[in-house]
Amino acid sequence: MKELEYPFNSIEILKKQKRLKKELLKNEKFIEKRIAILSGSTIGDVKSVLEIFLLNNGIKPVFYEGQYNRFYEESVFENQKLDEFKPDIIYIHTTNKNISMLPTPLMNESDVDNLKHMEFERFKSVWENLFYKYRCPIIQNNFELMPYRVFGNADCYYKNAINKYVLTLNELLSEYALKNSNMHICDIHYLSAWFGLEKWSESRFWHLYKYGLHMEAIPLLAFNVANIIKAIYGKNQKAVITDLDNTLWGGIIGDDGLENIKLGIETPEGIAYSELQQYLKYLKQRGIILCVCSKNEDETARLGLNSDKGILKEDDFAIIKANWNEKYINISDISKEINLLPESFVFIDDNEVERDSVAAFIPGIKIPVLEGPESYRKILDQSGFFESVSFSEDDKHRTEFYKANIARENLRMLFDSYDDYLKSLEMKANISRFSERNIERITQLINKTNQFNLTGRRFTQSEIESYIDSSYYVTMSAKLCDKFGDNGIVTALIGEISKDKKLSIISWVMSCRVFKRNLEYMMFDALIEECMTRGIRVLEGIYINTNKNKSVFDLYQKLGFTEVESTEGKSVWEYKLTDKYKKMNQVIEVKWDE
Amino acid sequence: MNDKEIFSKLLAIFREVFDDELLNITEEMGYGDLEEWDSLTHIRILLSVEKEFKFKFDIEDIGKLVTVGDIIRYIKENVNRGNES
C-alpha cells in the first residue's frame, strides 16, 4: 500500500490508521502470527501501527499486550496468560527509561562495571526465561542515547558517564544477539539518531502519556519491527532488478557514449550513481541477487557495466537482459530463469512509465519511487526490503550459485533426453542428519523456502535444535555438488515418529536452485533407508496449500503415496513400506555424512 | 483563520481518526461520548490538531481539553502563535 511505503507520512498513518487497517484487511491471504508485546512504556499505537505494517506484508497478527512496564515480571515470573497465548514472536518494547540504574559522576570504574553487569543480567534473565518457556524469536529494542550530556562531549567516553554507559549496554546486547540466533535487536539507537534524537526524546510524550518516544516516531519504529518479523518468516526480498541509463549511471550510454556517462568522482551526479553502485555491491556480497533489465543493445550495456568508472561489474549480475522487449517480459523471464517469485524482486528504474508498466503486469513486485539520483541509495536502503535475520557463508556465494544454474540450463539445451543431461552433470550428494554444525543454514533454508515446501510450516532454530538426536524425529539434509560447483545444503526434511511407529513428514523443503534434478527422489530413497533401520513401515505425507507451493501438490503421488484424506487446501498421503523398495534416483551419487 | 475554517478542519480530523465520513461533532461532545473515543484516540486527535494548526498544547492545559468546544477554544487562542516544532 502506497501510504505505508518509504518515505511514509507518520502523522497521516497515525491519524488514518483505522481506515488503513480496514482497507488492508480486504486484501490477499494472510499468515496468522501470535505476537506478544511486552511493555517498558506505553504500547498504545505501537501495537496498532505495527499491525498495519504487518498486514501490509501479508502477516495478520494476534496480539498479547503486556501490562504497562511489566516486561520483567511478565517474563521472569509465572505468567499463565502468556503461556496460554503461545506466542510465535515476543517483542520487548523497552527504551533507556527501562535501564534500572544509571551511573553517577561519583562512581568509579568498578562501580560502573558492577552496575553494568547487574543490568545486563536482568535483561538476560528476561530473555532466557522467555526462550526457555516459549522457544520463539525475541525482538528486543536496544537503547537510545540520552537527551542530555552531564559531561558534555566527554559523555561518550568517561567510564561513569551515562551516554557511555548506554553505548556499553548496547554492545552487550549486540554480543548476545550474535550468539543467539533467535534474538533480534530492533536498533532504536540508530532509529532515534535517524529520526532526530531531540525530537525523539521530547519529554511531554513521556510526561503526559508515558510513551517512551515521540508519537511521530512510532511509525518508524513499527515499520522496523515489522520488517524484522517479515524477514523472520522469509517474506523479505531476495533480488534487485535494475535499469541502467539514469539509474545505475547518469545519461544514456547509447546516445552519449561510454566516455560521457556520469559515474565516478568527477561530477556530483556521478558520485551519487557510484554510491548506489557501491551499495548494490554490498547487497550482492551479502547474498542479494542482482539483475539488469534495460532497453539497450546488449553490447552497449555490457560496455557500460565494464566501465573503469563503475564499481559494479558485469560479473556481479546473475542475469543481464539488455534488449528492446517490454520490461515486464524480461522481468518475468528473469523470475523464471532464477526461479524466484515476483514478490521476491525489487525493481529500480528512474522512469515512471516503465515502473508503472511493470507494476501493472507483475503483481507483487516491489517498485520504489525514485526521485533524483542522490536519493536512490537512501530509498533502496530505508524501504526495509532486505532486513537480515541470519547470515551464512552460503550467502556470500549466492550469485555464483545462480550463475552456475544458468550455465546448467544452457547445457540442458544440448541434450535430447533430460536423463542424459542429468547424468552429464555428474551430481554428488552428501546426506547428513541435522547437527549443531549445519543448524543455522537448515533453519534459514526451511524458513526462506516457499515453492518446494510441502507444509509451509516455519520453525524457530530452537525448535529445530530440539529435533537433533531425538528418537521421536528423523532429520535429514543434503548438500549437492556437480561439475559446475557446490550448491551447499539445498534440501531438508523433518519426520515425526508417532507411538504406533508411523513417520509423518512435517516439513520438507528444497531450494529452488536445484529443482528438477531428481534430488527429491534421492531424499526419498534415503528416508526409506532410514525408516527401514528404525523399523518404521508406514509413512504419512502432508501437503498444505500455501498458494506458493502449488508445484509440489502432486509430489507424494509421484513418489507412490496413496491419498487418504483431502480437504480444500490440505491433503494427507500414506505410503506402506515393503522390502521390495526400488531406488528411484539413478543420477546422483549418494554419500551419508556422519 | 475564521471560526468556520477551524471547525471544518477539526471536523475533517475527527472524521479521519474515527474513519467515519458522516460523523458530525458538536461543541458539547466530549471525550468518552463516542464509543471509540478512548484515551489512545484522544491522544491521536490532539496530535493531529497540533500538526494541522501548527502549535503545541501546553502540557498543563492538555488535561483540561475534554470536549470539542474546549479544543476549538484552545485552537482559536493559539492558532496564530506559530510555535511549530
XYZ file of C-alpha atoms in Angstrom:
679
model
C 0.000 0.000 0.000
C 1.416 3.339 -1.108
C 0.816 5.096 2.228
C 2.955 2.522 4.016
C 5.974 2.573 1.755
C 9.052 4.631 2.471
C 9.018 7.637 2.687
C 5.747 7.467 4.566
C 3.936 10.292 6.332
C 3.879 9.380 10.025
C 1.105 11.725 11.084
C -1.158 10.503 8.291
C -0.550 6.894 9.334
C -1.318 7.643 12.986
C -4.396 9.645 12.084
C -5.824 7.326 9.431
C -4.882 4.002 10.991
C -8.491 2.827 11.261
C -9.111 3.261 7.557
C -5.733 1.774 6.601
C -6.430 -1.317 8.670
C -9.882 -1.747 7.183
C -8.507 -1.476 3.648
C -5.633 -3.865 4.274
C -7.974 -6.473 5.695
C -9.745 -6.572 2.330
C -6.535 -7.748 0.681
C -4.932 -11.081 -0.125
C -4.483 -14.073 2.092
C -2.645 -13.720 5.358
C -0.493 -15.897 7.533
C -1.572 -15.522 11.139
C 1.060 -14.912 13.803
C 0.752 -14.572 17.559
C 2.800 -11.649 18.728
C 3.340 -10.741 22.367
C 4.400 -7.165 23.059
C 5.952 -6.727 26.482
C 5.957 -3.226 27.846
C 8.672 -0.950 29.151
C 6.464 2.079 28.440
C 3.067 2.730 26.822
C 2.387 0.295 23.985
C -0.742 2.026 22.611
C -0.214 2.982 18.989
C 2.982 0.927 18.763
C 0.695 -2.087 18.579
C -1.909 -0.660 16.228
C 0.642 0.761 13.788
C 2.705 -2.438 13.926
C -0.467 -4.281 12.985
C -0.882 -2.097 9.901
C 2.674 -2.663 8.699
C 2.377 -6.412 9.285
C -0.919 -6.619 7.394
C 0.810 -4.790 4.571
C 3.289 -7.685 4.448
C 0.643 -10.390 4.462
C 1.011 -11.168 8.160
C -2.093 -10.975 10.314
C -1.115 -10.541 13.934
C -2.949 -11.653 17.021
C -1.593 -9.647 19.940
C -0.863 -10.177 23.569
C -0.450 -6.731 25.100
C 1.657 -6.743 28.231
C 0.759 -4.566 31.185
C 2.408 -1.195 31.476
C 6.123 -1.532 32.334
C 5.815 -5.148 33.451
C 8.160 -6.710 30.866
C 10.421 -8.069 33.596
C 7.730 -9.562 35.831
C 5.764 -10.988 32.911
C 8.856 -12.804 31.652
C 10.582 -13.977 34.776
C 7.634 -14.991 36.956
C 4.873 -17.431 36.232
C 2.580 -15.977 33.581
C -0.393 -18.116 32.762
C -1.871 -15.627 30.340
C 1.235 -15.585 28.189
C 1.541 -19.384 28.475
C -1.974 -19.752 27.145
C -1.340 -17.204 24.421
C 1.535 -19.326 22.995
C 3.484 -16.551 21.284
C 5.149 -17.036 17.893
C 7.223 -13.912 18.474
C 7.879 -11.736 21.510
C 8.683 -8.055 21.100
C 10.150 -6.329 24.143
C 9.427 -2.653 23.803
C 11.880 -1.046 26.200
C 13.847 2.200 25.964
C 16.575 3.900 28.007
C 13.832 4.669 30.540
C 13.962 0.983 31.462
C 17.591 0.988 32.491
C 17.077 0.380 36.201
C 20.044 2.369 37.491
C 22.311 4.881 35.774
C 25.903 5.638 36.775
C 26.613 8.895 38.632
C 29.778 11.012 38.430
C 30.679 9.796 41.948
C 31.124 6.203 40.820
C 34.482 4.727 39.969
C 35.188 2.244 37.203
C 34.461 -0.896 39.196
C 31.138 0.509 40.473
C 30.100 1.100 36.891
C 31.229 -2.386 35.883
C 29.118 -3.916 38.651
C 26.150 -1.833 37.641
C 26.543 -2.837 34.026
C 26.843 -6.469 34.950
C 23.658 -6.345 37.062
C 21.690 -4.561 34.387
C 22.737 -6.966 31.677
C 21.960 -9.973 33.877
C 18.491 -8.531 34.498
C 17.744 -8.347 30.788
C 19.415 -11.680 30.174
C 17.149 -13.346 32.717
C 14.168 -11.924 30.805
C 15.370 -13.413 27.511
C 16.462 -16.752 28.908
C 13.182 -17.259 30.726
C 11.266 -16.429 27.569
C 13.450 -18.665 25.386
C 13.091 -21.485 27.849
C 9.320 -21.177 28.144
C 8.297 -20.278 24.597
C 11.184 -21.257 22.284
C 10.312 -18.433 19.944
C 12.209 -15.497 18.444
C 12.572 -12.401 20.605
C 12.841 -8.883 19.256
C 14.463 -6.579 21.795
C 14.905 -2.817 21.437
C 18.391 -1.677 22.330
C 18.788 1.741 23.981
C 18.704 5.215 22.500
C 21.118 7.870 23.733
C 20.047 10.365 26.396
C 18.658 13.822 25.624
C 21.323 15.329 27.937
C 25.075 15.011 28.459
C 26.304 15.559 32.007
C 29.935 15.673 30.871
C 29.224 17.372 27.549
C 31.175 15.775 24.727
C 33.132 13.655 27.202
C 29.900 11.811 27.932
C 30.814 9.485 25.074
C 33.983 8.189 26.748
C 34.136 8.761 30.535
C 33.538 5.435 32.248
C 30.992 6.922 34.660
C 29.144 8.948 32.036
C 25.580 7.990 31.209
C 25.816 8.031 27.429
C 28.961 5.922 27.528
C 27.035 3.529 29.747
C 24.177 3.287 27.238
C 26.657 2.509 24.458
C 28.287 -0.196 26.606
C 24.932 -1.839 27.321
C 24.113 -1.777 23.612
C 27.390 -3.528 22.917
C 26.439 -6.282 25.377
C 23.024 -6.656 23.745
C 24.651 -6.938 20.324
C 27.080 -9.614 21.511
C 24.221 -11.596 22.988
C 22.214 -11.347 19.770
C 25.200 -12.518 17.766
C 25.439 -15.658 19.877
C 21.693 -16.368 19.935
C 20.171 -16.690 16.504
C 16.656 -16.393 17.934
C 17.408 -12.963 19.361
C 16.882 -9.941 17.135
C 17.702 -6.361 18.005
C 15.474 -3.523 16.950
C 18.125 -0.828 16.753
C 16.401 2.190 18.276
C 19.838 3.662 18.932
C 20.088 4.073 15.154
C 16.411 4.872 14.615
C 16.424 7.704 17.144
C 19.508 9.192 15.510
C 17.919 8.894 12.087
C 14.677 10.437 13.323
C 16.480 13.106 15.348
C 17.254 12.440 18.982
C 15.996 15.851 20.122
C 12.546 15.224 18.738
C 12.522 11.503 19.588
C 13.113 12.363 23.258
C 10.566 15.190 23.510
C 9.591 14.797 27.131
C 5.890 15.647 27.025
C 5.009 12.328 25.392
C 6.628 10.694 28.376
C 5.238 13.088 30.981
C 1.683 13.020 29.671
C 1.195 9.569 28.196
C 4.232 7.558 29.285
C 5.208 6.944 25.670
C 8.916 6.106 25.555
C 9.361 8.027 22.322
C 7.791 10.844 20.307
C 4.499 9.649 18.850
C 5.597 10.659 15.393
C 8.476 8.185 15.708
C 6.083 5.282 16.314
C 5.546 4.501 12.600
C 9.323 4.375 12.034
C 9.708 2.019 14.993
C 6.751 -0.163 14.000
C 7.972 -0.298 10.398
C 11.318 -1.641 11.587
C 9.805 -4.210 13.933
C 7.500 -5.346 11.108
C 10.487 -5.676 8.772
C 12.278 -7.916 11.257
C 9.165 -10.087 11.592
C 8.754 -10.154 7.812
C 12.351 -11.368 7.500
C 11.911 -13.994 10.231
C 9.125 -15.501 8.122
C 11.142 -15.371 4.912
C 8.984 -12.686 3.343
C 11.761 -10.237 2.600
C 13.002 -9.510 -0.901
C 15.861 -11.522 -2.391
C 16.878 -9.816 -5.619
C 17.211 -6.416 -7.281
C 16.462 -5.875 -10.956
C 17.964 -2.618 -12.069
C 17.642 -0.394 -15.097
C 20.889 1.128 -16.440
C 20.577 4.566 -18.077
C 19.887 7.227 -15.440
C 19.554 4.542 -12.781
C 22.989 2.923 -12.500
C 24.748 5.827 -14.222
C 23.810 9.298 -15.441
C 22.964 9.768 -19.116
C 22.049 7.426 -21.948
C 25.001 5.310 -22.949
C 23.639 4.535 -26.422
C 23.334 8.233 -27.270
C 26.018 9.883 -25.135
C 28.730 7.228 -25.471
C 30.701 5.441 -22.787
C 33.020 8.424 -22.140
C 30.150 10.744 -21.372
C 28.061 8.757 -18.902
C 28.072 10.274 -15.424
C 29.688 7.905 -12.979
C 32.554 8.240 -10.532
C 34.102 11.014 -8.513
C 34.420 13.724 -11.166
C 30.865 15.060 -11.050
C 28.366 15.460 -8.188
C 25.840 13.435 -10.146
C 28.468 10.788 -10.876
C 29.171 10.401 -7.165
C 25.507 9.733 -6.475
C 25.444 6.909 -9.038
C 28.681 5.494 -7.622
C 27.144 5.480 -4.149
C 24.229 3.442 -5.442
C 26.613 1.050 -7.218
C 28.673 0.596 -4.057
C 25.509 -0.078 -2.055
C 24.294 -2.660 -4.588
C 27.734 -4.274 -4.488
C 27.415 -4.654 -0.698
C 23.958 -6.164 -1.135
C 25.350 -8.639 -3.640
C 28.118 -9.587 -1.210
C 25.571 -10.406 1.477
C 23.544 -12.628 -0.840
C 21.084 -10.391 -2.666
C 20.935 -11.296 -6.371
C 21.439 -8.501 -8.885
C 19.999 -8.494 -12.395
C 19.837 -5.940 -15.179
C 16.770 -5.075 -17.201
C 17.486 -2.279 -19.631
C 16.327 -1.061 -23.021
C 19.712 -1.076 -24.714
C 21.809 -3.073 -27.133
C 23.344 -5.936 -25.196
C 26.857 -4.959 -26.259
C 26.411 -1.319 -25.252
C 25.012 -2.298 -21.865
C 27.968 -4.567 -21.130
C 30.346 -1.827 -22.200
C 28.819 0.417 -19.539
C 28.925 -2.295 -16.921
C 32.617 -2.855 -17.510
C 33.496 0.822 -17.376
C 36.559 1.662 -15.271
C 34.468 4.289 -13.536
C 31.959 1.735 -12.262
C 32.047 -0.185 -9.003
C 29.693 -2.904 -10.193
C 30.985 -5.132 -12.967
C 29.257 -7.399 -15.448
C 30.248 -10.332 -13.230
C 28.258 -9.042 -10.265
C 24.979 -9.688 -12.063
C 23.308 -13.069 -12.265
C 21.353 -12.112 -15.381
C 21.659 -9.214 -17.795
C 18.689 -8.516 -20.038
C 19.555 -5.671 -22.346
C 17.235 -5.624 -25.343
C 14.190 -3.779 -26.641
C 11.498 -6.006 -25.190
C 8.935 -4.642 -22.802
C 10.428 -4.738 -19.333
C 7.723 -6.859 -17.805
C 8.541 -9.593 -20.344
C 12.223 -9.520 -19.392
C 11.373 -9.484 -15.708
C 9.031 -12.403 -15.939
C 11.797 -14.282 -17.829
C 14.286 -13.407 -15.090
C 11.826 -14.631 -12.491
C 11.588 -17.972 -14.308
C 15.291 -18.281 -15.020
C 16.395 -17.804 -11.439
C 13.252 -19.371 -10.065
C 12.168 -16.706 -7.599
C 8.616 -15.453 -7.166
C 7.819 -11.928 -8.404
C 7.345 -10.664 -4.834
C 10.980 -11.550 -4.127
C 12.141 -8.838 -6.522
C 12.753 -5.129 -6.156
C 12.733 -3.273 -9.472
C 14.527 0.054 -9.673
C 14.100 2.360 -12.621
C 14.213 6.155 -12.891
C 11.419 6.130 -15.477
C 7.931 6.350 -14.048
C 6.310 4.955 -17.192
C 8.454 1.814 -17.008
C 7.746 1.448 -13.290
C 4.015 1.720 -13.812
C 4.001 -0.713 -16.696
C 5.967 -3.320 -14.716
C 3.712 -2.785 -11.702
C 0.654 -3.380 -13.867
C 1.898 -6.634 -15.366
C 3.842 -8.136 -12.463
C 1.715 -8.046 -9.329
C 3.616 -8.321 -6.075
C 6.955 -6.957 -7.305
C 8.327 -4.105 -5.161
C 8.929 -0.887 -7.047
C 10.199 2.050 -5.001
C 9.603 5.518 -6.383
C 12.985 7.013 -7.284
C 13.430 10.763 -7.223
C 16.824 12.144 -8.190
C 19.994 10.017 -8.139
C 21.153 11.493 -4.831
C 18.270 9.725 -3.079
C 18.408 6.336 -4.857
C 20.543 4.663 -2.199
C 18.512 6.103 0.641
C 15.213 4.930 -0.801
C 16.507 1.444 -1.520
C 18.047 1.204 1.933
C 15.229 2.644 4.003
C 12.468 0.653 2.337
C 13.225 -2.358 4.528
C 13.312 -4.848 1.649
C 16.450 -6.649 2.741
C 16.294 -6.875 6.531
C 18.623 -9.695 7.556
C 17.933 -12.179 10.334
C 20.769 -14.573 9.562
C 23.934 -14.536 7.556
C 25.739 -17.671 6.463
C 28.817 -18.461 4.403
C 26.434 -19.566 1.627
C 25.070 -16.052 1.280
C 28.444 -14.720 0.144
C 28.399 -17.050 -2.858
C 24.755 -16.814 -3.772
C 25.302 -15.075 -7.120
C 27.730 -17.813 -8.201
C 25.113 -20.454 -7.344
C 22.579 -18.785 -9.558
C 25.053 -18.301 -12.385
C 26.101 -21.931 -12.319
C 22.428 -22.776 -12.623
C 22.069 -20.691 -15.719
C 25.127 -22.470 -17.192
C 23.405 -25.794 -16.437
C 20.320 -24.590 -18.220
C 22.396 -23.802 -21.300
C 23.911 -27.272 -21.155
C 20.481 -28.847 -20.906
C 19.502 -27.381 -24.244
C 22.201 -29.534 -25.870
C 20.597 -32.800 -24.777
C 17.579 -34.522 -26.281
C 16.958 -36.601 -23.203
C 16.587 -34.989 -19.794
C 18.052 -38.047 -18.070
C 21.182 -37.826 -20.204
C 21.519 -34.211 -19.215
C 21.186 -35.062 -15.524
C 23.827 -37.760 -15.857
C 26.155 -35.351 -17.610
C 26.038 -33.068 -14.569
C 27.958 -35.665 -12.508
C 25.965 -34.893 -9.382
C 27.147 -35.945 -5.938
C 25.092 -35.564 -2.784
C 26.094 -35.705 0.860
C 23.282 -36.548 3.235
C 23.513 -35.722 6.902
C 21.281 -35.542 9.934
C 20.724 -32.128 11.489
C 23.591 -31.099 13.755
C 24.917 -28.005 15.505
C 27.222 -27.565 12.514
C 24.515 -27.128 9.893
C 21.558 -25.963 12.002
C 21.825 -22.308 11.021
C 21.721 -22.954 7.280
C 18.914 -25.508 7.709
C 16.769 -23.086 9.711
C 17.367 -20.439 7.086
C 16.504 -22.882 4.291
C 13.281 -24.082 5.915
C 12.099 -20.583 6.720
C 13.018 -18.991 3.397
C 11.715 -21.646 1.058
C 8.263 -21.067 -0.404
C 7.901 -23.124 -3.573
C 9.156 -26.601 -2.737
C 7.766 -26.543 0.785
C 5.190 -29.241 1.446
C 3.652 -27.848 4.625
C 4.709 -24.207 4.613
C 5.418 -24.584 8.302
C 8.101 -22.300 9.762
C 10.309 -23.319 12.664
C 12.499 -21.438 15.058
C 16.087 -22.515 15.416
C 15.461 -23.737 18.949
C 12.579 -25.926 17.758
C 14.788 -27.446 15.105
C 17.594 -27.894 17.626
C 15.291 -29.921 19.817
C 14.886 -32.489 16.984
C 18.611 -33.227 16.815
C 19.280 -36.748 18.116
C 15.670 -37.077 19.305
C 14.284 -40.583 18.986
C 10.910 -39.112 18.000
C 12.219 -37.346 14.939
C 14.015 -38.174 11.721
C 16.020 -35.287 10.339
C 17.850 -35.219 7.022
C 19.543 -32.595 4.954
C 21.630 -32.829 1.805
C 24.366 -30.968 0.005
C 24.548 -31.188 -3.750
C 27.642 -30.750 -5.953
C 28.052 -31.132 -9.669
C 30.584 -30.232 -12.303
C 29.510 -26.604 -12.194
C 30.092 -26.220 -8.498
C 28.897 -26.783 -4.976
C 25.324 -25.764 -4.179
C 25.731 -26.191 -0.441
C 22.856 -27.521 1.675
C 19.766 -27.352 -0.510
C 17.179 -29.685 0.961
C 15.932 -30.650 4.405
C 13.271 -32.936 5.787
C 11.772 -33.454 9.242
C 9.737 -36.548 10.108
C 7.878 -37.062 13.355
C 7.508 -40.611 14.661
C 4.259 -41.444 16.397
C 3.727 -44.096 19.079
C 2.435 -46.584 16.510
C 5.683 -46.170 14.576
C 4.262 -44.105 11.780
C 6.507 -41.418 10.343
C 4.796 -38.171 9.481
C 6.710 -35.743 7.252
C 6.055 -32.399 8.943
C 8.454 -30.403 6.827
C 10.202 -30.973 3.531
C 11.847 -28.171 1.651
C 14.148 -27.854 -1.306
C 15.860 -24.776 -2.613
C 14.615 -23.585 -5.978
C 18.245 -23.627 -7.102
C 18.093 -27.405 -7.520
C 14.608 -28.051 -8.859
C 14.244 -30.864 -11.417
C 17.471 -32.617 -10.534
C 15.840 -35.747 -9.064
C 17.049 -34.677 -5.652
C 13.611 -35.355 -4.156
C 13.898 -38.992 -5.317
C 17.302 -39.270 -3.728
C 15.948 -37.833 -0.467
C 13.060 -40.262 -0.522
C 15.416 -43.205 -1.102
C 17.423 -42.051 1.894
C 14.319 -41.595 4.006
C 13.178 -45.121 3.191
C 16.620 -46.418 4.154
C 16.395 -44.572 7.457
C 12.867 -45.899 8.096
C 13.993 -49.481 7.444
C 16.729 -49.123 10.056
C 14.335 -47.625 12.565
C 11.645 -50.227 11.952
C 9.140 -47.794 10.530
C 6.758 -49.287 7.981
C 4.227 -46.528 7.359
C 4.888 -43.007 6.117
C 2.493 -40.114 6.110
C 2.938 -37.186 3.757
C 1.101 -33.903 4.272
C 0.595 -31.225 1.685
C -0.742 -27.868 2.819
C -1.504 -25.390 0.072
C 0.146 -22.048 0.876
C -0.601 -20.627 -2.594
C 3.117 -20.546 -3.307
C 3.783 -24.281 -3.265
C 1.450 -25.451 -5.994
C 4.307 -27.024 -7.944
C 4.598 -29.813 -5.334
C 0.909 -30.611 -4.790
C 1.372 -33.997 -6.503
C 4.815 -34.830 -5.111
C 3.543 -37.601 -2.874
C 1.601 -39.088 -5.745
C 4.776 -39.141 -7.838
C 6.563 -40.903 -5.009
C 3.901 -43.624 -4.906
C 1.817 -42.499 -1.926
C -1.961 -43.006 -1.769
C -4.221 -40.123 -0.881
C -6.154 -40.862 2.321
C -7.665 -37.502 3.077
C -8.324 -34.419 1.071
C -9.881 -31.143 2.059
C -9.576 -27.770 0.458
C -6.022 -26.630 0.923
C -4.758 -29.816 2.542
C -4.154 -33.405 1.535
C -2.805 -36.326 3.517
C -0.995 -39.204 1.849
C 0.130 -42.618 3.005
C 2.906 -44.947 1.950
C 3.333 -48.549 3.083
C 6.894 -49.679 3.009
C 7.782 -53.080 1.617
C 11.074 -54.914 1.365
C 10.867 -54.704 -2.394
C 11.513 -50.962 -2.447
C 13.374 -49.969 -5.595
C 15.563 -46.874 -5.546
C 14.091 -44.018 -7.519
C 17.242 -41.988 -8.037
C 19.639 -43.158 -10.764
C 21.536 -39.965 -11.477
C 23.002 -38.736 -8.189
C 25.872 -40.400 -6.392
C 24.981 -40.522 -2.692
C 27.088 -40.488 0.468
C 25.983 -40.345 4.122
C 27.960 -37.970 6.341
C 28.316 -38.894 9.938
C -8.377 31.669 10.221
C -12.065 32.129 10.961
C -14.288 30.008 13.202
C -15.851 28.207 10.288
C -12.499 27.183 8.875
C -11.336 25.976 12.259
C -14.485 23.937 12.729
C -14.317 22.323 9.318
C -10.644 21.431 9.725
C -11.344 19.906 13.120
C -14.309 18.003 11.710
C -12.048 16.588 8.992
C -9.618 15.363 11.663
C -12.410 13.677 13.624
C -13.744 12.014 10.505
C -10.300 10.677 9.634
C -9.456 9.484 13.116
C -12.810 7.740 13.575
C -12.849 6.643 9.928
C -16.422 7.844 9.566
C -17.138 10.238 6.715
C -20.585 11.043 8.025
C -19.536 11.813 11.582
C -20.770 15.117 12.961
C -19.414 16.859 16.007
C -20.863 19.428 18.387
C -19.171 21.669 20.929
C -20.673 19.742 23.834
C -19.451 16.399 22.613
C -16.623 15.133 24.759
C -14.030 12.534 25.460
C -15.944 9.306 26.085
C -19.139 10.343 24.267
C -18.356 8.408 21.135
C -17.879 4.718 21.659
C -14.373 4.700 20.268
C -13.247 7.964 21.823
C -10.839 6.320 24.263
C -7.594 7.661 25.622
C -5.499 6.461 22.678
C -7.885 8.047 20.205
C -7.914 11.237 22.263
C -4.124 11.473 22.015
C -4.298 10.895 18.244
C -6.819 13.720 17.903
C -4.692 16.140 19.900
C -1.550 15.238 17.946
C -3.396 15.720 14.644
C -4.728 19.085 15.837
C -1.202 20.228 16.705
C 0.059 19.259 13.263
C -2.919 20.753 11.422
C -2.930 24.085 13.239
C 0.822 24.278 13.776
C 1.091 24.888 17.514
C 1.774 22.787 20.578
C -0.531 22.290 23.515
C 0.908 23.391 26.837
C 1.489 20.396 28.994
C -0.641 21.850 31.865
C -3.581 22.535 29.559
C -3.908 19.128 27.946
C -5.812 17.555 30.829
C -8.461 20.269 30.560
C -9.270 19.547 26.932
C -12.206 17.185 27.220
C -14.862 18.464 24.813
C -14.858 19.550 21.196
C -15.626 23.057 22.481
C -12.503 23.021 24.695
C -10.378 22.075 21.727
C -11.946 24.729 19.493
C -11.404 27.462 22.088
C -7.794 26.378 22.522
C -7.217 26.413 18.785
C -8.676 29.928 18.480
C -6.381 31.228 21.203
C -3.279 29.612 19.823
C -3.670 29.210 16.108
C -1.652 32.280 15.285
C 1.015 31.699 17.904
C 3.040 29.793 15.348
C 5.339 27.847 17.656
C 5.600 24.769 15.489
C 8.485 22.474 16.242
